[in-house]
Coordinates of C-alpha atoms in Angstrom, one line a residue:
M395 CA 3.0 -21.3 -13.5
G396 CA 5.0 -24.4 -13.3
G397 CA 8.2 -25.8 -11.9
A398 CA 8.0 -24.0 -8.6
T399 CA 10.4 -25.0 -5.8
G400 CA 10.5 -23.7 -2.3
D401 CA 13.1 -22.9 0.4
V402 CA 13.3 -21.1 3.7
V403 CA 15.7 -18.2 4.0
A404 CA 16.8 -17.2 7.6
A405 CA 18.9 -14.4 8.7
A406 CA 22.6 -14.9 7.9
L407 CA 23.6 -14.3 11.5
P408 CA 22.1 -15.8 14.7
I409 CA 19.3 -13.7 16.2
Q410 CA 18.6 -14.1 19.9
E411 CA 15.0 -15.0 20.3
H412 CA 12.9 -12.2 21.8
W413 CA 9.5 -10.7 21.8
L414 CA 8.7 -7.5 20.0
P415 CA 5.3 -6.0 21.0
L416 CA 3.2 -4.4 18.3
S417 CA 2.7 -0.7 18.8
N418 CA -0.8 0.8 19.4
L419 CA -0.8 1.9 15.8
D420 CA 0.0 -1.6 14.6
L421 CA -3.0 -2.9 16.6
L422 CA -5.3 -0.8 14.4
L423 CA -4.6 -3.2 11.5
P424 CA -6.6 -6.5 11.2
P425 CA -4.7 -9.6 9.9
L426 CA -4.4 -8.6 6.3
D427 CA -1.7 -9.6 3.8
V428 CA -0.5 -7.1 1.1
N429 CA 1.1 -8.0 -2.2
V430 CA 3.8 -6.1 -4.0
C431 CA 5.4 -7.2 -7.3
L432 CA 8.3 -5.8 -9.4
F433 CA 9.0 -6.8 -13.0
Y434 CA 12.4 -6.7 -14.6
K435 CA 13.5 -7.0 -18.2
K436 CA 15.8 -9.9 -19.0
P437 CA 19.1 -9.4 -17.1
P438 CA 22.1 -8.8 -19.4
H439 CA 24.0 -12.1 -18.7
D440 CA 26.2 -14.0 -21.1
V441 CA 25.6 -17.4 -19.5
T442 CA 22.7 -19.7 -20.5
K443 CA 19.2 -18.8 -19.4
K444 CA 19.0 -21.6 -16.9
E445 CA 22.3 -20.8 -15.3
S446 CA 21.4 -17.1 -15.3
F447 CA 18.2 -17.6 -13.3
I448 CA 19.9 -20.0 -10.9
S449 CA 22.5 -17.4 -10.3
I450 CA 19.9 -14.6 -9.9
A451 CA 17.9 -16.7 -7.3
K452 CA 21.1 -17.5 -5.4
T453 CA 22.1 -13.8 -5.3
L454 CA 18.6 -12.8 -4.1
K455 CA 18.6 -15.4 -1.3
E456 CA 22.0 -14.5 -0.1
A457 CA 21.1 -10.8 0.0
L458 CA 17.8 -11.6 1.7
A459 CA 19.6 -13.6 4.4
E460 CA 21.8 -10.5 5.0
A461 CA 18.9 -8.1 4.9
L462 CA 17.0 -10.2 7.6
V463 CA 19.9 -9.6 10.0
T464 CA 18.9 -5.9 10.1
F465 CA 15.2 -6.3 9.3
Y466 CA 14.8 -9.2 11.8
A467 CA 11.1 -8.6 12.3
F468 CA 10.5 -10.0 8.8
A469 CA 12.2 -13.3 9.8
G470 CA 9.8 -13.8 12.8
E471 CA 6.2 -14.7 13.2
V472 CA 3.1 -13.2 14.6
V473 CA 1.6 -15.0 17.7
T474 CA -1.1 -14.3 20.2
S475 CA -0.1 -12.9 23.6
P476 CA -1.7 -14.0 26.9
A477 CA -3.9 -10.9 26.6
G478 CA -5.2 -12.0 23.3
E479 CA -3.4 -9.4 21.2
P480 CA -1.0 -10.1 18.3
E481 CA 2.7 -9.7 19.0
L482 CA 5.9 -10.5 17.1
L483 CA 8.1 -13.4 18.1
C484 CA 11.6 -12.7 16.6
N485 CA 12.8 -16.2 16.4
N486 CA 14.4 -16.2 12.9
R487 CA 12.1 -18.8 11.6
G488 CA 12.9 -17.4 8.2
V489 CA 11.1 -16.4 5.0
D490 CA 9.5 -18.8 2.6
F491 CA 11.2 -18.3 -0.7
V492 CA 9.7 -19.8 -3.9
E493 CA 11.3 -20.0 -7.3
G494 CA 9.1 -20.6 -10.3
F495 CA 8.8 -20.4 -14.1
A496 CA 6.0 -18.8 -16.1
D497 CA 5.5 -19.9 -19.7
M498 CA 4.8 -16.4 -21.0
A499 CA 6.7 -13.4 -22.0
L500 CA 6.7 -10.1 -20.1
R501 CA 5.0 -8.3 -23.0
E502 CA 2.1 -10.8 -22.9
L503 CA 1.2 -9.9 -19.3
N504 CA -2.1 -8.1 -18.8
F505 CA -0.9 -5.5 -16.3
Y506 CA -4.2 -3.7 -16.6
D507 CA -5.8 -6.7 -14.7
P508 CA -3.6 -7.3 -11.6
D509 CA -6.0 -10.0 -10.4
E510 CA -4.7 -12.0 -13.4
S511 CA -1.2 -10.7 -14.0
I512 CA 0.2 -9.8 -10.5
A513 CA -1.6 -12.5 -8.6
M514 CA 0.3 -15.3 -10.2
F515 CA 3.7 -13.7 -9.3
V516 CA 3.1 -13.1 -5.5
P517 CA 3.2 -16.0 -3.0
K518 CA 0.5 -17.2 -0.7
K519 CA 1.8 -16.5 2.7
R520 CA 1.2 -19.5 4.9
R521 CA 3.6 -18.9 7.7
G522 CA 5.8 -16.1 9.1
V523 CA 5.6 -12.4 8.3
I524 CA 6.6 -12.3 4.7
S525 CA 7.0 -14.6 1.8
V526 CA 9.0 -14.1 -1.4
Q527 CA 8.5 -15.5 -4.9
V528 CA 11.0 -15.1 -7.7
T529 CA 9.7 -16.1 -11.2
E530 CA 11.5 -16.4 -14.5
L531 CA 9.4 -15.7 -17.6
K532 CA 10.1 -17.5 -20.9
C533 CA 11.7 -14.4 -22.3
G534 CA 14.2 -14.3 -19.5
S535 CA 12.5 -11.5 -17.6
I536 CA 12.2 -11.7 -13.9
A537 CA 9.3 -11.0 -11.4
V538 CA 10.0 -10.5 -7.7
G539 CA 6.9 -10.8 -5.6
L540 CA 6.4 -10.2 -1.9
T541 CA 3.5 -10.8 0.5
F542 CA 3.7 -9.2 3.9
D543 CA 1.5 -9.1 7.0
H544 CA 0.2 -5.5 7.3
R545 CA 0.1 -5.7 11.1
V546 CA 3.9 -5.7 11.1
A547 CA 4.7 -3.2 8.4
D548 CA 3.2 -0.5 6.4
A549 CA 4.2 0.4 2.8
Y550 CA 6.8 2.8 4.0
S551 CA 8.5 0.1 6.1
T552 CA 8.3 -2.4 3.2
N553 CA 9.7 0.1 0.8
M554 CA 12.6 0.6 3.1
F555 CA 13.2 -3.1 3.2
L556 CA 13.0 -3.6 -0.6
V557 CA 15.6 -0.8 -1.2
S558 CA 17.9 -2.3 1.5
W559 CA 17.6 -5.8 0.1
S560 CA 18.5 -4.5 -3.4
Q561 CA 21.4 -2.5 -2.1
I562 CA 22.9 -5.6 -0.4
S563 CA 22.3 -7.5 -3.6
R564 CA 24.6 -4.9 -5.3
S565 CA 27.2 -5.2 -2.5
E566 CA 26.4 -1.7 -1.3
P567 CA 25.7 -0.6 2.3
I568 CA 22.1 0.0 3.1
S569 CA 21.0 3.7 3.2
L570 CA 18.5 3.4 6.0
V571 CA 18.9 1.2 9.1
P572 CA 15.4 0.4 10.5
S573 CA 14.5 1.4 14.1
F574 CA 12.2 -0.9 16.2
R575 CA 12.0 1.4 19.2
R576 CA 8.4 0.9 20.1
S577 CA 8.8 3.4 23.0
L578 CA 8.5 6.1 20.3
L579 CA 4.8 5.3 20.1
N580 CA 4.2 4.7 23.8
P581 CA 0.9 6.3 25.1
R582 CA 1.2 9.3 27.3
R583 CA 0.8 9.3 31.1
P584 CA -1.8 10.3 31.9
L585 CA -3.8 9.4 28.8
L586 CA -5.2 12.3 26.8
V587 CA -7.9 11.3 24.3
D588 CA -9.7 13.7 22.0
S589 CA -13.3 12.8 21.2
S590 CA -12.6 13.3 17.5
I591 CA -10.9 9.9 17.4
D592 CA -14.3 8.2 18.2
R593 CA -15.6 9.3 14.8
L594 CA -12.6 8.0 12.9
F595 CA -12.0 4.6 14.5
I596 CA -14.3 1.9 16.0
P597 CA -14.0 -1.5 17.5
L598 CA -13.2 -4.2 14.9
T599 CA -16.3 -6.1 15.9
S600 CA -18.3 -3.4 14.2
L601 CA -16.8 -4.2 10.8
P602 CA -19.4 -6.0 8.7
P603 CA -18.2 -9.4 7.4
P604 CA -17.5 -9.7 3.6
Q605 CA -20.6 -10.7 1.6
E606 CA -20.7 -12.6 -1.6
T607 CA -22.7 -10.9 -4.4
C608 CA -24.3 -12.3 -7.4
D609 CA -24.4 -8.9 -9.1
Q610 CA -21.1 -8.8 -11.1
D611 CA -21.3 -5.0 -11.2
H612 CA -21.0 -4.9 -7.4
A613 CA -18.1 -7.4 -7.2
L614 CA -14.9 -5.8 -6.2
T615 CA -12.1 -6.2 -8.6
S616 CA -8.7 -4.6 -9.4
R617 CA -7.4 -2.5 -12.3
I618 CA -4.3 -0.5 -13.0
Y619 CA -4.1 2.7 -15.0
Y620 CA -1.6 5.4 -15.8
I621 CA -2.4 9.1 -15.5
E622 CA -0.2 11.5 -17.4
S623 CA 1.6 14.3 -15.6
D624 CA -0.1 17.1 -17.6
V625 CA -3.5 15.6 -16.7
L626 CA -2.6 15.6 -13.0
D627 CA -1.5 19.3 -13.4
D628 CA -4.9 20.1 -14.9
L629 CA -6.8 18.4 -12.1
Q630 CA -4.7 20.2 -9.5
R631 CA -5.4 23.5 -11.3
M632 CA -9.2 22.9 -11.4
A633 CA -9.2 21.7 -7.8
S634 CA -7.3 24.8 -6.6
S635 CA -9.6 27.3 -8.4
G636 CA -10.9 29.9 -6.1
S637 CA -8.9 28.6 -3.1
C638 CA -6.4 30.7 -1.2
T639 CA -4.1 27.6 -1.0
R640 CA -3.0 25.4 -3.8
R641 CA -4.4 21.9 -3.3
T642 CA -2.0 19.0 -3.4
K643 CA -2.1 16.4 -6.3
I644 CA -3.4 13.7 -3.9
E645 CA -6.2 16.0 -2.7
S646 CA -7.1 17.0 -6.2
F647 CA -7.1 13.4 -7.5
S648 CA -9.1 12.1 -4.6
A649 CA -11.7 14.8 -5.0
F650 CA -12.0 14.0 -8.7
L651 CA -12.5 10.3 -8.1
W652 CA -15.0 11.1 -5.3
K653 CA -17.1 13.1 -7.8
L654 CA -16.9 10.3 -10.4
L655 CA -18.1 7.6 -8.0
A656 CA -20.9 9.8 -6.7
K657 CA -22.0 10.4 -10.3
H658 CA -22.0 6.7 -10.8
A659 CA -24.3 6.2 -7.8
G660 CA -26.7 8.6 -9.5
N661 CA -29.6 10.8 -8.4
D662 CA -31.6 7.9 -7.0
Q663 CA -29.1 7.9 -4.1
S664 CA -28.7 11.7 -4.0
T665 CA -29.4 12.1 -0.3
I666 CA -27.1 9.2 0.7
I667 CA -23.7 9.9 2.2
S668 CA -20.6 8.8 0.3
K669 CA -17.3 8.5 2.3
L670 CA -13.7 9.1 1.3
G671 CA -10.7 8.2 3.4
V672 CA -7.1 9.2 2.8
V673 CA -4.2 7.4 4.5
V674 CA -1.8 9.7 6.3
D675 CA 1.7 8.7 7.4
G676 CA 2.5 10.1 10.9
R677 CA 6.3 9.8 10.9
R678 CA 7.0 13.4 9.9
R679 CA 4.2 14.6 12.1
L680 CA 5.4 12.8 15.2
A681 CA 8.9 14.1 14.7
G682 CA 7.3 17.6 14.7
Q683 CA 9.7 20.4 14.3
E684 CA 12.4 18.6 16.2
T685 CA 15.9 18.0 14.8
G686 CA 18.4 15.4 15.6
E687 CA 17.9 11.9 16.9
K688 CA 14.1 11.7 17.2
E689 CA 13.5 13.1 13.7
N690 CA 16.1 10.6 12.3
V691 CA 14.6 7.7 14.2
M692 CA 11.1 8.5 13.0
E693 CA 12.4 8.5 9.5
T694 CA 13.6 5.0 9.9
Y695 CA 10.9 3.7 12.2
F696 CA 9.7 0.2 11.2
G697 CA 6.1 -0.6 11.7
N698 CA 2.7 1.1 11.1
V699 CA 2.4 4.8 11.6
L700 CA -0.8 5.4 9.8
S701 CA -4.2 7.1 10.3
V702 CA -7.2 7.1 8.0
P703 CA -9.2 10.3 8.4
F704 CA -12.3 10.5 6.2
G705 CA -15.1 12.8 5.2
G706 CA -18.7 12.2 4.2
Q707 CA -20.8 14.2 1.9
R708 CA -24.2 13.8 0.2
I709 CA -24.0 12.4 -3.2
S710 CA -26.0 15.3 -4.6
D711 CA -23.5 17.8 -3.4
L712 CA -20.5 15.8 -4.7
I713 CA -22.2 15.7 -8.1
E714 CA -23.5 19.3 -8.4
K715 CA -20.7 21.3 -6.7
P716 CA -17.4 22.1 -8.5
L717 CA -14.3 20.1 -8.1
S718 CA -12.7 22.9 -6.1
W719 CA -15.5 22.6 -3.5
V720 CA -14.9 18.8 -3.2
A721 CA -11.2 19.4 -2.9
D722 CA -11.7 21.9 -0.1
E723 CA -13.8 19.2 1.7
V724 CA -10.9 16.7 1.3
H725 CA -8.4 19.3 2.6
E726 CA -10.5 20.0 5.6
F727 CA -10.9 16.5 6.9
L728 CA -7.2 15.8 6.2
K729 CA -6.1 18.9 8.0
E730 CA -7.2 17.6 11.4
A731 CA -5.1 14.4 11.0
T732 CA -1.9 15.9 9.7
T733 CA -0.7 17.0 13.2
K734 CA 1.4 15.6 15.9
D735 CA -1.5 15.9 18.4
H736 CA -3.7 13.7 16.2
F737 CA -1.3 10.8 16.3
L738 CA -0.6 11.2 20.0
N739 CA -4.4 11.2 20.6
L740 CA -4.8 8.1 18.4
I741 CA -2.1 6.2 20.3
D742 CA -3.8 7.0 23.6
W743 CA -7.3 6.2 22.2
V744 CA -6.1 2.7 21.3
E745 CA -4.7 2.3 24.8
T746 CA -8.1 3.0 26.4
H747 CA -9.7 0.3 24.2
R748 CA -7.2 -2.6 24.6
P749 CA -7.4 -5.5 24.2
V750 CA -10.4 -5.0 22.0
P751 CA -9.0 -4.4 18.5
A752 CA -10.2 -1.4 16.5
V753 CA -10.3 -0.4 12.8
A754 CA -10.7 2.8 10.7
A755 CA -14.4 3.6 10.6
V756 CA -14.4 4.4 6.9
Y757 CA -14.0 0.6 6.3
C758 CA -17.3 -0.1 8.0
T759 CA -19.6 0.5 5.1
G760 CA -23.0 -1.1 5.2
P761 CA -24.8 -2.6 2.2
N762 CA -27.3 0.3 2.0
E763 CA -24.8 3.1 2.3
G764 CA -23.3 5.1 -0.5
P765 CA -19.9 4.4 -2.2
A766 CA -16.9 4.5 0.1
F767 CA -13.2 4.2 -0.8
V768 CA -9.8 4.9 0.7
V769 CA -6.9 6.5 -1.1
S770 CA -3.5 5.5 0.1
S771 CA -0.3 7.1 -1.1
G772 CA 2.4 5.1 -2.7
R773 CA 4.2 8.2 -4.0
G774 CA 7.2 7.1 -2.1
F775 CA 7.2 3.6 -3.7
P776 CA 10.8 3.3 -4.8
V777 CA 10.1 1.5 -8.1
T778 CA 13.4 2.7 -9.8
G779 CA 15.3 2.3 -6.5
V780 CA 14.8 -1.5 -6.2
D781 CA 17.7 -2.5 -8.5
F782 CA 19.1 -5.9 -7.6
G783 CA 22.0 -5.5 -9.9
W784 CA 20.4 -6.0 -13.3
G785 CA 18.7 -2.7 -13.7
P786 CA 15.6 -1.0 -12.3
P787 CA 12.1 -2.5 -12.7
V788 CA 10.1 -1.8 -15.8
F789 CA 6.9 -2.0 -13.7
G790 CA 5.9 -2.4 -10.1
S791 CA 2.7 -2.2 -8.1
Y792 CA 1.0 -3.0 -4.8
H793 CA -1.9 -5.4 -5.0
F794 CA -4.5 -5.3 -2.1
P795 CA -7.7 -7.1 -2.8
W796 CA -8.5 -7.0 0.9
G797 CA -12.0 -8.4 0.8
G798 CA -14.2 -5.7 2.4
R799 CA -16.9 -3.5 0.9
T800 CA -14.8 -0.3 0.8
G801 CA -12.8 0.4 -2.2
Y802 CA -9.0 0.9 -2.2
V803 CA -6.9 3.2 -4.4
M804 CA -3.1 3.6 -4.5
P805 CA -1.2 6.0 -6.8
T806 CA 2.5 5.3 -7.2
P807 CA 5.1 7.1 -9.4
S808 CA 5.5 5.8 -12.9
P809 CA 8.7 3.9 -13.6
T810 CA 9.1 6.2 -16.7
G811 CA 10.2 8.9 -14.3
N812 CA 8.3 11.6 -16.3
G813 CA 5.9 12.6 -13.5
D814 CA 3.0 10.3 -14.5
W815 CA 1.2 8.2 -11.9
I816 CA 0.4 4.5 -11.9
V817 CA -2.9 4.1 -10.1
Y818 CA -4.1 0.8 -8.6
L819 CA -7.9 0.8 -8.2
H820 CA -9.8 -1.9 -6.3
L821 CA -13.5 -0.9 -6.8
K822 CA -16.7 -2.4 -7.9
K823 CA -16.8 -3.6 -11.5
G824 CA -19.6 -1.2 -12.3
Q825 CA -17.6 1.7 -10.9
L826 CA -14.5 0.8 -12.8
K827 CA -16.5 0.6 -16.1
F828 CA -18.1 4.0 -15.4
V829 CA -14.7 5.6 -14.5
E830 CA -13.2 4.4 -17.8
E831 CA -16.2 5.6 -19.8
E832 CA -16.5 9.0 -18.1
A833 CA -12.9 9.9 -17.8
P834 CA -10.8 8.0 -20.5
H835 CA -8.5 11.1 -20.7
V836 CA -7.5 10.6 -17.1
F837 CA -7.6 6.8 -16.5
K838 CA -5.6 5.1 -19.3
P839 CA -5.3 1.3 -18.9
I840 CA -1.7 0.3 -18.3
N841 CA -0.1 -1.6 -21.2
S842 CA 3.2 -2.9 -22.5
D843 CA 3.6 -0.1 -25.0
Y844 CA 3.4 2.5 -22.2
L845 CA 6.0 0.6 -20.2
N846 CA 8.3 0.3 -23.3
I847 CA 8.2 -3.5 -23.2
N848 CA 8.9 -4.9 -26.7
S849 CA 8.5 -8.4 -28.1
A850 CA 12.0 -9.4 -27.1
D851 CA 11.4 -8.7 -23.4

């Protein structure tokens, strides 16, 4: 990509400098940056291409400056407190904003390989909490990339920001005003900690460091597929067979992939335990059955409200037993974390361990352990809702090559709006090859034809 220029965009109104502590749930996240990128067909402007892109970048920067007034946490920076913990300094340092040009057309992008296609359209975050990159392609299409510090925001919070930014760009009022009331996640007094949390989370010092591998089959890489809605329905039907309760699509999909990765490991590892984690958002759980202010505030709470329960099963059982049995196992370990008490216990557990940082135990996979991966849910990813004024994106995805040994999977809704899923897989190369060979009817590589991108785009 050439011709890149940079700027810093601060909030449009003055912000009084202040400190915003990270909540106990924020403190469960190590310093990791997450990428998200949205691709748009050529905006329908009558002016020349150069003037059009200049106008687009100007509109985006002005709308970003307005959005940062409300989402002021994104205009600050993470610093270290006297206790050695990260905290947010809301000083309106601003957001690094890069404009660039890519000498390729939208249709030429290999969306199937996000390490190639998405990576060039998201900025390297050097300072602050987020960075933005806006790129014009030679066909006039636009890519809007964002890199954010996961310690400050989860996907839900970032989605809320993206929608608000686009609404301001269209001169509309924002639909959700973020809440930064950290008191909503204060620990209880006295602390009440359930021993079950000790199995799910461990001190960060126990996380093994990333290791280089010479075996290309074991190198973690990223791929993006689409899964058709009728295939998802079939998986759900098979996963619910014999069960009194219909399994959700995320339970059914997770169970199916768990079986596949166990089969890839093979019988020589049949007695080894494979682990699967599923990310759970606690906003609705913490609101409980309440109505009124607290429920509304939890809906707009900005920060991390996540837990990562996981289960472990012998590879032989995952291979030999039916999909419905595996789905039941997924349902069981998820059930314990989808309650208000679980999140209250987790908040208190973090308090008892501060200032020692902690992390989800499923990420702590040793070199001699079975396959482990985490399924997050981007089903609320507002792909079609992020319209800056020239139409909804033709494609969007998160990109999270986080560098550990544990795989990462994120399904999001297809921009086609037909019930299909777009699925981001960050797994070992050998696993990805096996998945494609074993289940080509499920995992179909994303391409321009599926996204209805033609040669003129």
